PDB file of C-alpha atoms in Angstrom:
ATOM      1  CA  ALA A   1       8.579   1.289  -2.946  1.00 70.00           C
ATOM      2  CA  GLN A   2       5.908  -0.978  -1.926  1.00 78.00           C
ATOM      3  CA  SER A   3       5.103  -3.997  -3.721  1.00 86.00           C
ATOM      4  CA  VAL A   4       2.902  -7.472  -3.094  1.00 91.00           C
ATOM      5  CA  THR A   5       3.686 -11.225  -4.012  1.00 94.00           C
ATOM      6  CA  GLN A   6       0.673 -13.519  -3.854  1.00 95.00           C
ATOM      7  CA  LEU A   7       2.150 -17.387  -4.123  1.00 91.00           C
ATOM      8  CA  GLY A   8      -0.060 -19.403  -5.956  1.00 91.00           C
ATOM      9  CA  SER A   9      -2.410 -17.962  -8.759  1.00 92.00           C
ATOM     10  CA  HIS A  10      -4.603 -21.164  -8.392  1.00 96.00           C
ATOM     11  CA  VAL A  11      -4.911 -22.830  -4.921  1.00 97.00           C
ATOM     12  CA  SER A  12      -7.862 -25.657  -4.588  1.00 97.00           C
ATOM     13  CA  VAL A  13      -8.978 -26.692  -1.165  1.00 97.00           C
ATOM     14  CA  SER A  14     -11.751 -29.598  -0.573  1.00 97.00           C
ATOM     15  CA  GLU A  15     -15.103 -28.324   1.328  1.00 97.00           C
ATOM     16  CA  GLY A  16     -14.253 -28.156   5.185  1.00 97.00           C
ATOM     17  CA  ALA A  17     -10.310 -27.844   4.790  1.00 98.00           C
ATOM     18  CA  LEU A  18      -8.252 -25.349   5.664  1.00 97.00           C
ATOM     19  CA  VAL A  19      -8.001 -22.467   3.338  1.00 98.00           C
ATOM     20  CA  LEU A  20      -4.556 -20.676   3.399  1.00 98.00           C
ATOM     21  CA  LEU A  21      -3.794 -17.787   0.978  1.00 98.00           C
ATOM     22  CA  ARG A  22      -0.175 -16.457   0.881  1.00 97.00           C
ATOM     23  CA  CYS A  23       0.556 -12.767   0.599  1.00 96.00           C
ATOM     24  CA  ASN A  24       3.942 -11.120   1.120  1.00 95.00           C
ATOM     25  CA  TYR A  25       4.747  -7.491   0.843  1.00 92.00           C
ATOM     26  CA  SER A  26       7.861  -5.387   0.646  1.00 87.00           C
ATOM     27  CA  SER A  27       7.229  -1.546   2.368  1.00 77.00           C
ATOM     28  CA  SER A  28      10.185   0.570   3.598  1.00 70.00           C
ATOM     29  CA  VAL A  29       7.777   1.678   6.357  1.00 71.00           C
ATOM     30  CA  PRO A  30       4.984   0.518   8.388  1.00 73.00           C
ATOM     31  CA  PRO A  31       2.182  -0.615   5.885  1.00 82.00           C
ATOM     32  CA  TYR A  32      -1.520  -0.909   5.637  1.00 88.00           C
ATOM     33  CA  LEU A  33      -2.741  -4.353   4.601  1.00 91.00           C
ATOM     34  CA  PHE A  34      -5.887  -5.241   3.106  1.00 94.00           C
ATOM     35  CA  TRP A  35      -7.578  -8.500   1.438  1.00 96.00           C
ATOM     36  CA  TYR A  36      -9.986  -8.172  -1.039  1.00 97.00           C
ATOM     37  CA  VAL A  37     -12.620 -10.871  -2.575  1.00 97.00           C
ATOM     38  CA  GLN A  38     -13.963 -10.567  -6.041  1.00 96.00           C
ATOM     39  CA  TYR A  39     -16.704 -13.132  -6.960  1.00 94.00           C
ATOM     40  CA  PRO A  40     -17.552 -13.911 -10.608  1.00 89.00           C
ATOM     41  CA  ASN A  41     -19.109 -10.838 -12.622  1.00 86.00           C
ATOM     42  CA  GLN A  42     -19.111  -8.544  -9.327  1.00 90.00           C
ATOM     43  CA  GLY A  43     -16.285  -5.573  -8.353  1.00 91.00           C
ATOM     44  CA  LEU A  44     -13.981  -6.270  -5.309  1.00 95.00           C
ATOM     45  CA  GLN A  45     -15.023  -6.235  -1.880  1.00 94.00           C
ATOM     46  CA  LEU A  46     -13.009  -5.882   1.380  1.00 93.00           C
ATOM     47  CA  LEU A  47     -12.394  -8.929   3.724  1.00 96.00           C
ATOM     48  CA  LEU A  48     -10.250  -7.490   6.165  1.00 94.00           C
ATOM     49  CA  LYS A  49      -7.853  -4.881   7.045  1.00 92.00           C
ATOM     50  CA  TYR A  50      -4.753  -4.110   9.121  1.00 91.00           C
ATOM     51  CA  THR A  51      -3.932  -0.602   9.850  1.00 85.00           C
ATOM     52  CA  THR A  52      -2.418  -0.764  13.387  1.00 81.00           C
ATOM     53  CA  GLY A  53      -3.002  -2.580  16.707  1.00 82.00           C
ATOM     54  CA  ALA A  54      -3.740  -6.447  17.150  1.00 85.00           C
ATOM     55  CA  THR A  55      -1.894  -8.365  14.198  1.00 88.00           C
ATOM     56  CA  LEU A  56      -4.587 -11.110  14.208  1.00 94.00           C
ATOM     57  CA  VAL A  57      -7.216  -9.305  12.138  1.00 95.00           C
ATOM     58  CA  LYS A  58     -10.709 -10.730  11.688  1.00 95.00           C
ATOM     59  CA  GLY A  59     -12.774 -10.366   8.641  1.00 94.00           C
ATOM     60  CA  ILE A  60     -16.399 -11.125   7.050  1.00 94.00           C
ATOM     61  CA  ASN A  61     -17.408 -14.720   6.229  1.00 93.00           C
ATOM     62  CA  GLY A  62     -14.996 -16.341   8.704  1.00 96.00           C
ATOM     63  CA  PHE A  63     -11.586 -15.174   7.217  1.00 97.00           C
ATOM     64  CA  GLU A  64      -8.682 -13.785   9.488  1.00 97.00           C
ATOM     65  CA  ALA A  65      -5.222 -12.981   8.629  1.00 97.00           C
ATOM     66  CA  GLU A  66      -1.988 -12.212  10.724  1.00 94.00           C
ATOM     67  CA  PHE A  67       0.388  -9.498  10.110  1.00 92.00           C
ATOM     68  CA  LYS A  68       3.903 -10.510  10.696  1.00 92.00           C
ATOM     69  CA  LYS A  69       6.676  -8.161  10.732  1.00 89.00           C
ATOM     70  CA  SER A  70       9.695 -10.028  10.661  1.00 89.00           C
ATOM     71  CA  GLU A  71       8.080 -12.277   7.787  1.00 92.00           C
ATOM     72  CA  THR A  72       6.590  -9.387   5.888  1.00 92.00           C
ATOM     73  CA  SER A  73       3.590 -11.699   5.486  1.00 94.00           C
ATOM     74  CA  PHE A  74      -0.097 -11.348   5.641  1.00 95.00           C
ATOM     75  CA  HIS A  75      -1.604 -14.666   4.946  1.00 97.00           C
ATOM     76  CA  LEU A  76      -5.346 -15.106   4.951  1.00 98.00           C
ATOM     77  CA  THR A  77      -6.727 -18.082   6.473  1.00 98.00           C
ATOM     78  CA  LYS A  78     -10.253 -19.677   7.077  1.00 98.00           C
ATOM     79  CA  PRO A  79     -10.447 -22.973   9.251  1.00 97.00           C
ATOM     80  CA  SER A  80     -13.024 -24.763   7.093  1.00 97.00           C
ATOM     81  CA  ALA A  81     -13.609 -23.833   3.429  1.00 97.00           C
ATOM     82  CA  HIS A  82     -17.298 -23.570   2.212  1.00 97.00           C
ATOM     83  CA  MET A  83     -18.490 -23.959  -1.280  1.00 96.00           C
ATOM     84  CA  SER A  84     -18.967 -20.036  -1.389  1.00 96.00           C
ATOM     85  CA  ASP A  85     -16.021 -19.265  -0.627  1.00 97.00           C
ATOM     86  CA  ALA A  86     -15.072 -19.840  -4.249  1.00 97.00           C
ATOM     87  CA  ALA A  87     -13.919 -16.753  -5.699  1.00 97.00           C
ATOM     88  CA  GLU A  88     -10.534 -14.515  -6.461  1.00 96.00           C
ATOM     89  CA  TYR A  89      -8.946 -13.186  -3.423  1.00 97.00           C
ATOM     90  CA  PHE A  90      -6.318 -10.079  -3.697  1.00 96.00           C
ATOM     91  CA  CYS A  91      -3.889  -8.946  -1.411  1.00 95.00           C
ATOM     92  CA  ALA A  92      -3.165  -4.843  -1.283  1.00 92.00           C
ATOM     93  CA  VAL A  93      -0.391  -2.813   0.747  1.00 89.00           C
ATOM     94  CA  SER A  94      -0.454   0.846   1.185  1.00 83.00           C
ATOM     95  CA  GLU A  95       2.435   2.723   2.776  1.00 69.00           C
ATOM     96  CA  ASP A  96       1.689   4.738   5.726  1.00 59.00           C
ATOM     97  CA  PHE A  97       1.912   8.397   5.591  1.00 58.00           C
ATOM     98  CA  GLY A  98       0.253  10.076   2.566  1.00 59.00           C
ATOM     99  CA  ASN A  99       0.762   7.220   0.281  1.00 66.00           C
ATOM    100  CA  GLU A 100      -1.990   7.996  -2.498  1.00 78.00           C
ATOM    101  CA  LYS A 101      -2.619   4.023  -4.063  1.00 83.00           C
ATOM    102  CA  LEU A 102      -2.824   0.699  -3.014  1.00 86.00           C
ATOM    103  CA  THR A 103      -0.545  -1.753  -4.662  1.00 87.00           C
ATOM    104  CA  PHE A 104      -2.339  -4.903  -5.262  1.00 91.00           C
ATOM    105  CA  GLY A 105      -1.199  -8.418  -6.021  1.00 92.00           C
ATOM    106  CA  THR A 106      -1.968 -10.476  -8.829  1.00 92.00           C
ATOM    107  CA  GLY A 107      -4.548 -12.240  -7.201  1.00 94.00           C
ATOM    108  CA  THR A 108      -5.350 -16.104  -6.480  1.00 96.00           C
ATOM    109  CA  ARG A 109      -8.176 -17.881  -7.321  1.00 96.00           C
ATOM    110  CA  LEU A 110      -9.474 -20.175  -4.978  1.00 97.00           C
ATOM    111  CA  THR A 111     -11.452 -23.589  -6.261  1.00 97.00           C
ATOM    112  CA  ILE A 112     -13.364 -25.733  -3.424  1.00 97.00           C
ATOM    113  CA  ILE A 113     -13.943 -29.137  -4.280  1.00 97.00           C
ATOM    114  CA  PRO A 114     -17.025 -31.123  -3.132  1.00 95.00           C
TER     115      PRO A 114
ATOM    116  CA  ASN B   1     -26.202   4.325   0.455  1.00 62.00           C
ATOM    117  CA  ALA B   2     -25.243   3.455  -3.020  1.00 74.00           C
ATOM    118  CA  GLY B   3     -21.427   3.467  -2.378  1.00 94.00           C
ATOM    119  CA  VAL B   4     -19.778   3.694  -5.767  1.00 96.00           C
ATOM    120  CA  THR B   5     -22.015   3.505  -8.859  1.00 96.00           C
ATOM    121  CA  GLN B   6     -20.539   3.101 -12.474  1.00 97.00           C
ATOM    122  CA  THR B   7     -22.839   3.865 -15.861  1.00 96.00           C
ATOM    123  CA  PRO B   8     -22.814   1.818 -17.737  1.00 96.00           C
ATOM    124  CA  LYS B   9     -22.474  -1.861 -16.837  1.00 96.00           C
ATOM    125  CA  PHE B  10     -21.950  -3.117 -20.568  1.00 96.00           C
ATOM    126  CA  ARG B  11     -21.122  -1.541 -23.597  1.00 96.00           C
ATOM    127  CA  VAL B  12     -20.006  -2.451 -27.317  1.00 97.00           C
ATOM    128  CA  LEU B  13     -17.919   0.134 -29.509  1.00 97.00           C
ATOM    129  CA  LYS B  14     -16.853   0.086 -32.890  1.00 97.00           C
ATOM    130  CA  THR B  15     -12.841   0.677 -32.990  1.00 97.00           C
ATOM    131  CA  GLY B  16     -12.507   4.393 -33.459  1.00 97.00           C
ATOM    132  CA  GLN B  17     -15.663   5.353 -31.338  1.00 97.00           C
ATOM    133  CA  SER B  18     -15.513   7.496 -28.415  1.00 96.00           C
ATOM    134  CA  MET B  19     -17.040   7.142 -25.085  1.00 96.00           C
ATOM    135  CA  THR B  20     -17.401   7.954 -21.335  1.00 97.00           C
ATOM    136  CA  LEU B  21     -17.672   6.171 -18.153  1.00 97.00           C
ATOM    137  CA  LEU B  22     -18.849   7.335 -15.257  1.00 97.00           C
ATOM    138  CA  CYS B  23     -18.309   6.789 -11.886  1.00 98.00           C
ATOM    139  CA  ALA B  24     -20.149   8.433  -9.159  1.00 98.00           C
ATOM    140  CA  GLN B  25     -19.811   7.962  -4.962  1.00 97.00           C
ATOM    141  CA  ASP B  26     -21.919   9.475  -2.226  1.00 96.00           C
ATOM    142  CA  MET B  27     -19.477   8.966   0.777  1.00 96.00           C
ATOM    143  CA  ASN B  28     -17.497  11.918   0.217  1.00 95.00           C
ATOM    144  CA  HIS B  29     -14.377  10.554  -0.699  1.00 95.00           C
ATOM    145  CA  GLU B  30     -11.174  12.235  -1.766  1.00 93.00           C
ATOM    146  CA  TYR B  31      -9.628   9.936  -3.613  1.00 94.00           C
ATOM    147  CA  MET B  32     -10.958   7.863  -6.734  1.00 96.00           C
ATOM    148  CA  TYR B  33      -9.128   5.795  -8.979  1.00 96.00           C
ATOM    149  CA  TRP B  34     -10.129   3.880 -12.413  1.00 97.00           C
ATOM    150  CA  TYR B  35      -8.824   0.472 -12.922  1.00 96.00           C
ATOM    151  CA  ARG B  36      -8.949  -2.009 -15.839  1.00 96.00           C
ATOM    152  CA  GLN B  37      -9.018  -5.671 -15.080  1.00 95.00           C
ATOM    153  CA  ASP B  38      -7.711  -8.374 -17.823  1.00 92.00           C
ATOM    154  CA  PRO B  39      -7.540 -12.311 -17.537  1.00 87.00           C
ATOM    155  CA  GLY B  40      -4.258 -13.162 -16.240  1.00 81.00           C
ATOM    156  CA  MET B  41      -2.713  -9.493 -15.628  1.00 84.00           C
ATOM    157  CA  GLY B  42      -4.737  -8.331 -12.203  1.00 86.00           C
ATOM    158  CA  LEU B  43      -5.812  -4.859 -11.731  1.00 91.00           C
ATOM    159  CA  ARG B  44      -3.817  -2.169 -13.939  1.00 92.00           C
ATOM    160  CA  LEU B  45      -4.302   1.457 -12.147  1.00 93.00           C
ATOM    161  CA  ILE B  46      -5.190   3.861 -15.189  1.00 96.00           C
ATOM    162  CA  HIS B  47      -5.618   7.111 -13.865  1.00 96.00           C
ATOM    163  CA  TYR B  48      -6.092   8.467 -10.385  1.00 95.00           C
ATOM    164  CA  SER B  49      -7.380  11.588  -8.654  1.00 95.00           C
ATOM    165  CA  VAL B  50      -6.287  13.007  -5.125  1.00 91.00           C
ATOM    166  CA  GLY B  51      -9.314  15.476  -4.917  1.00 92.00           C
ATOM    167  CA  GLU B  52     -11.458  17.873  -6.985  1.00 94.00           C
ATOM    168  CA  GLY B  53      -9.500  19.168  -9.496  1.00 94.00           C
ATOM    169  CA  THR B  54      -6.518  16.839  -9.860  1.00 94.00           C
ATOM    170  CA  THR B  55      -5.776  13.999 -11.898  1.00 95.00           C
ATOM    171  CA  ALA B  56      -2.732  11.873 -12.037  1.00 94.00           C
ATOM    172  CA  LYS B  57      -1.374   9.138 -14.341  1.00 94.00           C
ATOM    173  CA  GLY B  58      -1.428   5.452 -13.258  1.00 92.00           C
ATOM    174  CA  GLU B  59       0.624   2.582 -14.604  1.00 90.00           C
ATOM    175  CA  VAL B  60      -1.181   2.202 -18.248  1.00 95.00           C
ATOM    176  CA  PRO B  61      -2.576   5.764 -19.036  1.00 97.00           C
ATOM    177  CA  ASP B  62      -1.970   5.820 -22.782  1.00 96.00           C
ATOM    178  CA  GLY B  63      -5.397   6.086 -24.910  1.00 96.00           C
ATOM    179  CA  TYR B  64      -7.409   7.215 -21.747  1.00 98.00           C
ATOM    180  CA  ASN B  65      -8.427  10.739 -20.393  1.00 97.00           C
ATOM    181  CA  VAL B  66     -10.209  11.444 -17.115  1.00 97.00           C
ATOM    182  CA  SER B  67     -11.651  14.459 -15.330  1.00 97.00           C
ATOM    183  CA  ARG B  68     -12.772  15.213 -11.561  1.00 97.00           C
ATOM    184  CA  LEU B  69     -14.921  18.763 -11.744  1.00 95.00           C
ATOM    185  CA  LYS B  70     -16.955  17.616  -9.099  1.00 95.00           C
ATOM    186  CA  LYS B  71     -15.764  15.619  -5.913  1.00 96.00           C
ATOM    187  CA  GLN B  72     -18.340  12.941  -6.448  1.00 97.00           C
ATOM    188  CA  ASN B  73     -17.531  12.455  -9.911  1.00 97.00           C
ATOM    189  CA  PHE B  74     -14.675  10.533 -11.647  1.00 98.00           C
ATOM    190  CA  LEU B  75     -15.055  10.258 -15.738  1.00 98.00           C
ATOM    191  CA  LEU B  76     -13.014   8.178 -17.708  1.00 98.00           C
ATOM    192  CA  GLY B  77     -12.981   8.941 -21.429  1.00 97.00           C
ATOM    193  CA  LEU B  78     -11.778   6.884 -24.678  1.00 96.00           C
ATOM    194  CA  GLU B  79     -11.213   9.251 -27.498  1.00 92.00           C
ATOM    195  CA  SER B  80     -10.668   6.700 -30.199  1.00 96.00           C
ATOM    196  CA  ALA B  81     -11.292   2.976 -28.754  1.00 96.00           C
ATOM    197  CA  ALA B  82      -8.993   0.258 -29.855  1.00 97.00           C
ATOM    198  CA  PRO B  83      -9.542  -3.472 -29.353  1.00 97.00           C
ATOM    199  CA  SER B  84      -6.868  -3.590 -26.684  1.00 96.00           C
ATOM    200  CA  GLN B  85      -9.111  -1.639 -24.532  1.00 97.00           C
ATOM    201  CA  THR B  86     -11.469  -4.220 -24.371  1.00 97.00           C
ATOM    202  CA  SER B  87     -11.530  -4.829 -20.598  1.00 97.00           C
ATOM    203  CA  VAL B  88     -13.222  -5.001 -17.234  1.00 97.00           C
ATOM    204  CA  TYR B  89     -13.114  -1.408 -16.055  1.00 98.00           C
ATOM    205  CA  PHE B  90     -13.418  -0.743 -12.298  1.00 97.00           C
ATOM    206  CA  CYS B  91     -13.934   2.500 -10.376  1.00 97.00           C
ATOM    207  CA  ALA B  92     -13.209   2.826  -6.611  1.00 97.00           C
ATOM    208  CA  SER B  93     -12.839   5.770  -3.961  1.00 96.00           C
ATOM    209  CA  ARG B  94     -11.145   6.062  -0.742  1.00 92.00           C
ATOM    210  CA  LYS B  95     -11.285   8.243   2.243  1.00 89.00           C
ATOM    211  CA  GLY B  96      -8.017   8.513   2.939  1.00 82.00           C
ATOM    212  CA  THR B  97      -4.656   6.571   3.011  1.00 76.00           C
ATOM    213  CA  ALA B  98      -5.383   4.526   6.091  1.00 77.00           C
ATOM    214  CA  TYR B  99      -8.701   3.486   4.406  1.00 83.00           C
ATOM    215  CA  GLY B 100      -9.128   0.270   1.936  1.00 86.00           C
ATOM    216  CA  TYR B 101     -11.091   0.808  -1.763  1.00 92.00           C
ATOM    217  CA  THR B 102     -14.631   0.648  -2.090  1.00 94.00           C
ATOM    218  CA  PHE B 103     -15.245  -0.708  -5.715  1.00 96.00           C
ATOM    219  CA  GLY B 104     -17.997  -0.051  -8.094  1.00 96.00           C
ATOM    220  CA  SER B 105     -19.203  -3.141 -10.014  1.00 94.00           C
ATOM    221  CA  GLY B 106     -17.351  -2.558 -13.101  1.00 96.00           C
ATOM    222  CA  THR B 107     -18.021  -1.567 -16.590  1.00 97.00           C
ATOM    223  CA  ARG B 108     -17.497  -4.447 -19.281  1.00 96.00           C
ATOM    224  CA  LEU B 109     -16.432  -2.686 -22.366  1.00 97.00           C
ATOM    225  CA  THR B 110     -15.839  -4.774 -25.710  1.00 97.00           C
ATOM    226  CA  VAL B 111     -14.179  -2.854 -28.516  1.00 97.00           C
ATOM    227  CA  VAL B 112     -14.778  -4.702 -31.863  1.00 97.00           C
TER     228      VAL B 112
END
């Protein structure tokens, strides 16, 4: 069975500082991994995804994530936070070979301090 | 290309009333999903469908029914609304298991 753990329900960083949002997963088979962003009063938008190939994945708005199989992690980073990055971020996992649905983490709310 | 469209965007119901939420996608996706989002509880899957004419229960299906008569539409019904069903409802669709979801913009439902 697959599961996702997002460490830290709330993260605050200063504008211009590094953003690091943590995601660990459990999966019995090679996973597909996703990060979504939700701005206030909006739906979820895909930031980036890992399926196969390069383990460092670049997404929209300067975000990237690295798949580390040995650590079962898929942490999201951005070198320099911007005020517009304030949102809620969700990590999700889907096992390969016919899994019918994504399993989402409980989300991390990112606050940017001016 | 509209993606995933949810109607209505807002609704207020009285306890015991019924309603149907409509989700329409124009991407020819096989998989469709209904989630609810409540503060502090993340996304919870209500029902989903892996193709036209199929439906399956998620983790919180009680009090809801769904239908997928056409591939592009996925309807979520509340037969007798309760205050506990006050939530934001999201529909999503997916091309296949190697793909992420495309979400709609949500329906904010209040049951009084």
